[in-house]
Amino acid sequence: MSDKPILFLLFAAAAAAVYYALSKPAIGGRRLPTRNGLLGAGAILVAGVVFLTTVVEVPGGRADVITFGGAYTDGLLMPGFNFKAPWFGTYPVDISTRALHVENSDARSSDQQQVLTNYTLNFALQPNRLKELLTTYAGDNVTDRIVQPRAEALLKQIEPYYSAAQLLQKRGEVADRVLQQLKAELEPF
């Protein structure tokens, strides 16, 4: 949940307190507004709006790409408190380590045996490449659009070099080979 409504209420309460404190007492317990009270309350409200539109809190495991007019910029807000101009927007992207679980990935061995492979890939996006990823792939669903298709293609390329028996015996070698090629292919991301 966002803390912005609570912060806005705090600024409004501070503005009301300043307005009340700078007003003049009148007959009957009422208070009369003064120009200084109105200016002080207005200044606090303006400061609150500026603060709420320029301070951005980015939670851990996420980065916000700064946008301008819907276009991604090179600006990046990392986890923690950040400042941005009020006319800029942000687009949140998950940069935490994620796991892709695939079961029964279908490939063929060199002796034309069906090979069903279960695997898990752990990956995280490089924050300095987020603008390029978002621009090229129209969103941050890299699991379905980048990681899984490349992993599936590599399995289908590497497993045919081994017979079904070799795939069982050399499981570690096959996994290392797939991992090295996958790292090389996904490094730009």
PDB file of C-alpha atoms in Angstrom:
ATOM      1  CA  MET A   1       0.000   0.000   0.000  1.00  0.00           C
ATOM      2  CA  SER A   2       1.226   3.470  -0.809  1.00  0.00           C
ATOM      3  CA  ASP A   3       2.085   5.892   1.979  1.00  0.00           C
ATOM      4  CA  LYS A   4       1.296   8.928  -0.188  1.00  0.00           C
ATOM      5  CA  PRO A   5      -2.283   9.447   1.091  1.00  0.00           C
ATOM      6  CA  ILE A   6      -1.005   9.374   4.668  1.00  0.00           C
ATOM      7  CA  LEU A   7       1.777  11.840   3.857  1.00  0.00           C
ATOM      8  CA  PHE A   8      -0.700  14.119   2.102  1.00  0.00           C
ATOM      9  CA  LEU A   9      -2.921  14.089   5.191  1.00  0.00           C
ATOM     10  CA  LEU A  10       0.096  14.973   7.350  1.00  0.00           C
ATOM     11  CA  PHE A  11       0.923  17.951   5.107  1.00  0.00           C
ATOM     12  CA  ALA A  12      -2.742  19.033   5.168  1.00  0.00           C
ATOM     13  CA  ALA A  13      -2.788  18.788   8.982  1.00  0.00           C
ATOM     14  CA  ALA A  14       0.436  20.822   9.180  1.00  0.00           C
ATOM     15  CA  ALA A  15      -1.077  23.450   6.868  1.00  0.00           C
ATOM     16  CA  ALA A  16      -4.208  23.614   9.034  1.00  0.00           C
ATOM     17  CA  ALA A  17      -2.072  23.954  12.181  1.00  0.00           C
ATOM     18  CA  VAL A  18      -0.052  26.813  10.658  1.00  0.00           C
ATOM     19  CA  TYR A  19      -3.228  28.493   9.458  1.00  0.00           C
ATOM     20  CA  TYR A  20      -4.737  28.236  12.943  1.00  0.00           C
ATOM     21  CA  ALA A  21      -1.551  29.342  14.720  1.00  0.00           C
ATOM     22  CA  LEU A  22      -1.162  32.442  12.555  1.00  0.00           C
ATOM     23  CA  SER A  23      -4.801  33.521  12.737  1.00  0.00           C
ATOM     24  CA  LYS A  24      -5.922  36.287  15.152  1.00  0.00           C
ATOM     25  CA  PRO A  25      -8.137  35.584  18.127  1.00  0.00           C
ATOM     26  CA  ALA A  26     -11.519  37.325  17.874  1.00  0.00           C
ATOM     27  CA  ILE A  27     -14.442  37.908  20.172  1.00  0.00           C
ATOM     28  CA  GLY A  28     -16.429  34.782  21.013  1.00  0.00           C
ATOM     29  CA  GLY A  29     -13.533  32.312  20.694  1.00  0.00           C
ATOM     30  CA  ARG A  30     -13.415  32.463  16.915  1.00  0.00           C
ATOM     31  CA  ARG A  31     -10.222  33.148  15.016  1.00  0.00           C
ATOM     32  CA  LEU A  32      -9.844  35.508  12.105  1.00  0.00           C
ATOM     33  CA  PRO A  33      -7.658  34.522   9.150  1.00  0.00           C
ATOM     34  CA  THR A  34      -4.538  36.523   8.423  1.00  0.00           C
ATOM     35  CA  ARG A  35      -2.525  36.908   5.269  1.00  0.00           C
ATOM     36  CA  ASN A  36       0.491  35.234   6.910  1.00  0.00           C
ATOM     37  CA  GLY A  37      -1.681  32.284   7.965  1.00  0.00           C
ATOM     38  CA  LEU A  38      -2.993  31.829   4.438  1.00  0.00           C
ATOM     39  CA  LEU A  39       0.485  32.158   2.932  1.00  0.00           C
ATOM     40  CA  GLY A  40       2.008  29.738   5.460  1.00  0.00           C
ATOM     41  CA  ALA A  41      -0.707  27.126   4.937  1.00  0.00           C
ATOM     42  CA  GLY A  42      -0.466  27.512   1.155  1.00  0.00           C
ATOM     43  CA  ALA A  43       3.318  27.157   1.249  1.00  0.00           C
ATOM     44  CA  ILE A  44       3.071  23.948   3.277  1.00  0.00           C
ATOM     45  CA  LEU A  45       0.489  22.501   0.876  1.00  0.00           C
ATOM     46  CA  VAL A  46       2.634  23.381  -2.165  1.00  0.00           C
ATOM     47  CA  ALA A  47       5.714  21.895  -0.473  1.00  0.00           C
ATOM     48  CA  GLY A  48       3.702  18.736   0.272  1.00  0.00           C
ATOM     49  CA  VAL A  49       2.558  18.344  -3.324  1.00  0.00           C
ATOM     50  CA  VAL A  50       6.098  18.918  -4.622  1.00  0.00           C
ATOM     51  CA  PHE A  51       7.482  16.417  -2.123  1.00  0.00           C
ATOM     52  CA  LEU A  52       4.864  13.781  -2.950  1.00  0.00           C
ATOM     53  CA  THR A  53       5.429  14.088  -6.704  1.00  0.00           C
ATOM     54  CA  THR A  54       9.253  14.151  -6.603  1.00  0.00           C
ATOM     55  CA  VAL A  55      10.127  11.559  -3.962  1.00  0.00           C
ATOM     56  CA  VAL A  56       9.818   7.945  -5.114  1.00  0.00           C
ATOM     57  CA  GLU A  57      10.347   4.952  -2.864  1.00  0.00           C
ATOM     58  CA  VAL A  58      11.448   1.887  -4.809  1.00  0.00           C
ATOM     59  CA  PRO A  59      11.133  -1.397  -2.887  1.00  0.00           C
ATOM     60  CA  GLY A  60      13.931  -3.952  -2.855  1.00  0.00           C
ATOM     61  CA  GLY A  61      14.120  -6.310  -5.824  1.00  0.00           C
ATOM     62  CA  ARG A  62      12.698  -3.713  -8.173  1.00  0.00           C
ATOM     63  CA  ALA A  63      14.050  -0.890 -10.312  1.00  0.00           C
ATOM     64  CA  ASP A  64      11.987   1.888 -11.842  1.00  0.00           C
ATOM     65  CA  VAL A  65      12.813   3.101 -15.321  1.00  0.00           C
ATOM     66  CA  ILE A  66      12.040   6.799 -15.687  1.00  0.00           C
ATOM     67  CA  THR A  67       9.610   7.597 -18.494  1.00  0.00           C
ATOM     68  CA  PHE A  68       8.849  10.866 -20.226  1.00  0.00           C
ATOM     69  CA  GLY A  69       5.729  11.108 -22.330  1.00  0.00           C
ATOM     70  CA  GLY A  70       5.436   7.316 -22.349  1.00  0.00           C
ATOM     71  CA  ALA A  71       8.980   6.800 -23.690  1.00  0.00           C
ATOM     72  CA  TYR A  72      11.641   5.058 -21.636  1.00  0.00           C
ATOM     73  CA  THR A  73      14.639   7.194 -20.706  1.00  0.00           C
ATOM     74  CA  ASP A  74      18.115   6.194 -19.542  1.00  0.00           C
ATOM     75  CA  GLY A  75      17.162   7.231 -15.999  1.00  0.00           C
ATOM     76  CA  LEU A  76      16.885   4.464 -13.448  1.00  0.00           C
ATOM     77  CA  LEU A  77      15.665   4.510  -9.860  1.00  0.00           C
ATOM     78  CA  MET A  78      17.199   1.787  -7.711  1.00  0.00           C
ATOM     79  CA  PRO A  79      15.764   0.458  -4.415  1.00  0.00           C
ATOM     80  CA  GLY A  80      15.428   3.098  -1.712  1.00  0.00           C
ATOM     81  CA  PHE A  81      14.308   6.723  -1.749  1.00  0.00           C
ATOM     82  CA  ASN A  82      14.881   8.551  -5.022  1.00  0.00           C
ATOM     83  CA  PHE A  83      14.054  11.962  -6.443  1.00  0.00           C
ATOM     84  CA  LYS A  84      12.633  12.685  -9.886  1.00  0.00           C
ATOM     85  CA  ALA A  85      11.037  15.683 -11.528  1.00  0.00           C
ATOM     86  CA  PRO A  86       7.228  15.677 -11.184  1.00  0.00           C
ATOM     87  CA  TRP A  87       6.670  15.589 -14.963  1.00  0.00           C
ATOM     88  CA  PHE A  88       8.509  12.279 -15.305  1.00  0.00           C
ATOM     89  CA  GLY A  89       6.775   8.938 -14.773  1.00  0.00           C
ATOM     90  CA  THR A  90       8.176   5.569 -13.742  1.00  0.00           C
ATOM     91  CA  TYR A  91       7.823   2.011 -15.012  1.00  0.00           C
ATOM     92  CA  PRO A  92       8.553  -0.673 -12.384  1.00  0.00           C
ATOM     93  CA  VAL A  93      10.619  -3.733 -13.367  1.00  0.00           C
ATOM     94  CA  ASP A  94      11.377  -6.780 -11.226  1.00  0.00           C
ATOM     95  CA  ILE A  95      15.174  -7.172 -11.017  1.00  0.00           C
ATOM     96  CA  SER A  96      15.228  -9.797  -8.280  1.00  0.00           C
ATOM     97  CA  THR A  97      16.487 -13.290  -9.000  1.00  0.00           C
ATOM     98  CA  ARG A  98      13.643 -15.320 -10.471  1.00  0.00           C
ATOM     99  CA  ALA A  99      13.306 -19.012 -11.178  1.00  0.00           C
ATOM    100  CA  LEU A 100      11.948 -20.499 -14.379  1.00  0.00           C
ATOM    101  CA  HIS A 101      10.687 -24.050 -13.796  1.00  0.00           C
ATOM    102  CA  VAL A 102      10.169 -26.128 -16.930  1.00  0.00           C
ATOM    103  CA  GLU A 103       8.888 -29.683 -16.860  1.00  0.00           C
ATOM    104  CA  ASN A 104       8.900 -32.207 -19.684  1.00  0.00           C
ATOM    105  CA  SER A 105      10.786 -30.135 -22.212  1.00  0.00           C
ATOM    106  CA  ASP A 106      10.737 -32.310 -25.310  1.00  0.00           C
ATOM    107  CA  ALA A 107      13.876 -33.038 -27.382  1.00  0.00           C
ATOM    108  CA  ARG A 108      15.424 -35.999 -29.223  1.00  0.00           C
ATOM    109  CA  SER A 109      18.640 -37.883 -28.550  1.00  0.00           C
ATOM    110  CA  SER A 110      21.093 -38.954 -31.294  1.00  0.00           C
ATOM    111  CA  ASP A 111      19.386 -42.375 -31.417  1.00  0.00           C
ATOM    112  CA  GLN A 112      16.002 -40.641 -31.946  1.00  0.00           C
ATOM    113  CA  GLN A 113      14.708 -41.355 -28.436  1.00  0.00           C
ATOM    114  CA  GLN A 114      12.311 -38.845 -26.939  1.00  0.00           C
ATOM    115  CA  VAL A 115      13.966 -36.995 -24.058  1.00  0.00           C
ATOM    116  CA  LEU A 116      11.795 -35.179 -21.540  1.00  0.00           C
ATOM    117  CA  THR A 117      13.878 -32.783 -19.465  1.00  0.00           C
ATOM    118  CA  ASN A 118      12.925 -30.986 -16.268  1.00  0.00           C
ATOM    119  CA  TYR A 119      15.028 -27.970 -15.350  1.00  0.00           C
ATOM    120  CA  THR A 120      15.082 -24.786 -13.338  1.00  0.00           C
ATOM    121  CA  LEU A 121      16.853 -21.618 -14.425  1.00  0.00           C
ATOM    122  CA  ASN A 122      17.598 -18.825 -11.984  1.00  0.00           C
ATOM    123  CA  PHE A 123      18.064 -15.429 -13.599  1.00  0.00           C
ATOM    124  CA  ALA A 124      17.971 -11.716 -12.886  1.00  0.00           C
ATOM    125  CA  LEU A 125      17.897  -8.731 -15.218  1.00  0.00           C
ATOM    126  CA  GLN A 126      20.812  -6.330 -15.458  1.00  0.00           C
ATOM    127  CA  PRO A 127      19.518  -2.914 -14.368  1.00  0.00           C
ATOM    128  CA  ASN A 128      21.744  -1.022 -16.819  1.00  0.00           C
ATOM    129  CA  ARG A 129      20.060  -2.854 -19.741  1.00  0.00           C
ATOM    130  CA  LEU A 130      16.420  -2.287 -18.718  1.00  0.00           C
ATOM    131  CA  LYS A 131      15.676   0.520 -21.196  1.00  0.00           C
ATOM    132  CA  GLU A 132      16.892  -1.609 -24.093  1.00  0.00           C
ATOM    133  CA  LEU A 133      14.928  -4.646 -22.883  1.00  0.00           C
ATOM    134  CA  LEU A 134      11.714  -2.674 -22.413  1.00  0.00           C
ATOM    135  CA  THR A 135      12.061  -0.952 -25.767  1.00  0.00           C
ATOM    136  CA  THR A 136      12.934  -4.103 -27.706  1.00  0.00           C
ATOM    137  CA  TYR A 137      10.561  -6.540 -26.016  1.00  0.00           C
ATOM    138  CA  ALA A 138       7.690  -4.170 -25.123  1.00  0.00           C
ATOM    139  CA  GLY A 139       7.492  -5.014 -21.460  1.00  0.00           C
ATOM    140  CA  ASP A 140       9.398  -6.962 -18.868  1.00  0.00           C
ATOM    141  CA  ASN A 141       7.970 -10.448 -19.423  1.00  0.00           C
ATOM    142  CA  VAL A 142      11.427 -11.782 -20.199  1.00  0.00           C
ATOM    143  CA  THR A 143      10.637 -15.262 -18.907  1.00  0.00           C
ATOM    144  CA  ASP A 144       8.235 -16.054 -21.732  1.00  0.00           C
ATOM    145  CA  ARG A 145       9.809 -13.903 -24.429  1.00  0.00           C
ATOM    146  CA  ILE A 146      13.565 -14.327 -23.917  1.00  0.00           C
ATOM    147  CA  VAL A 147      14.694 -16.907 -21.350  1.00  0.00           C
ATOM    148  CA  GLN A 148      12.443 -19.916 -21.952  1.00  0.00           C
ATOM    149  CA  PRO A 149      12.607 -19.919 -25.782  1.00  0.00           C
ATOM    150  CA  ARG A 150      16.411 -19.718 -25.728  1.00  0.00           C
ATOM    151  CA  ALA A 151      16.696 -22.479 -23.122  1.00  0.00           C
ATOM    152  CA  GLU A 152      14.353 -24.725 -25.120  1.00  0.00           C
ATOM    153  CA  ALA A 153      16.287 -24.087 -28.338  1.00  0.00           C
ATOM    154  CA  LEU A 154      19.627 -24.863 -26.672  1.00  0.00           C
ATOM    155  CA  LEU A 155      18.316 -28.142 -25.261  1.00  0.00           C
ATOM    156  CA  LYS A 156      17.117 -29.137 -28.732  1.00  0.00           C
ATOM    157  CA  GLN A 157      20.535 -28.262 -30.173  1.00  0.00           C
ATOM    158  CA  ILE A 158      22.712 -29.987 -27.568  1.00  0.00           C
ATOM    159  CA  GLU A 159      20.793 -33.149 -26.631  1.00  0.00           C
ATOM    160  CA  PRO A 160      20.926 -34.649 -30.176  1.00  0.00           C
ATOM    161  CA  TYR A 161      24.727 -34.948 -29.792  1.00  0.00           C
ATOM    162  CA  TYR A 162      24.187 -37.616 -27.140  1.00  0.00           C
ATOM    163  CA  SER A 163      22.418 -40.975 -27.153  1.00  0.00           C
ATOM    164  CA  ALA A 164      19.714 -41.633 -24.574  1.00  0.00           C
ATOM    165  CA  ALA A 165      22.168 -43.693 -22.488  1.00  0.00           C
ATOM    166  CA  GLN A 166      24.826 -40.966 -22.696  1.00  0.00           C
ATOM    167  CA  LEU A 167      22.318 -38.350 -21.601  1.00  0.00           C
ATOM    168  CA  LEU A 168      21.762 -40.337 -18.402  1.00  0.00           C
ATOM    169  CA  GLN A 169      25.471 -40.990 -17.811  1.00  0.00           C
ATOM    170  CA  LYS A 170      26.727 -37.520 -18.726  1.00  0.00           C
ATOM    171  CA  ARG A 171      23.941 -35.493 -17.190  1.00  0.00           C
ATOM    172  CA  GLY A 172      26.397 -33.059 -15.543  1.00  0.00           C
ATOM    173  CA  GLU A 173      28.360 -32.534 -18.756  1.00  0.00           C
ATOM    174  CA  VAL A 174      25.170 -31.827 -20.712  1.00  0.00           C
ATOM    175  CA  ALA A 175      23.936 -29.437 -18.016  1.00  0.00           C
ATOM    176  CA  ASP A 176      27.289 -27.582 -17.978  1.00  0.00           C
ATOM    177  CA  ARG A 177      27.291 -27.290 -21.758  1.00  0.00           C
ATOM    178  CA  VAL A 178      23.735 -25.944 -21.823  1.00  0.00           C
ATOM    179  CA  LEU A 179      24.520 -23.552 -18.967  1.00  0.00           C
ATOM    180  CA  GLN A 180      27.652 -22.154 -20.661  1.00  0.00           C
ATOM    181  CA  GLN A 181      25.864 -21.551 -23.956  1.00  0.00           C
ATOM    182  CA  LEU A 182      22.819 -20.125 -22.179  1.00  0.00           C
ATOM    183  CA  LYS A 183      25.015 -17.724 -20.203  1.00  0.00           C
ATOM    184  CA  ALA A 184      26.698 -16.578 -23.381  1.00  0.00           C
ATOM    185  CA  GLU A 185      23.383 -16.066 -25.139  1.00  0.00           C
ATOM    186  CA  LEU A 186      21.601 -14.343 -22.241  1.00  0.00           C
ATOM    187  CA  GLU A 187      24.561 -12.208 -21.086  1.00  0.00           C
ATOM    188  CA  PRO A 188      23.306  -9.122 -22.939  1.00  0.00           C
ATOM    189  CA  PHE A 189      20.105  -9.259 -20.921  1.00  0.00           C
TER     190      PHE A 189
END
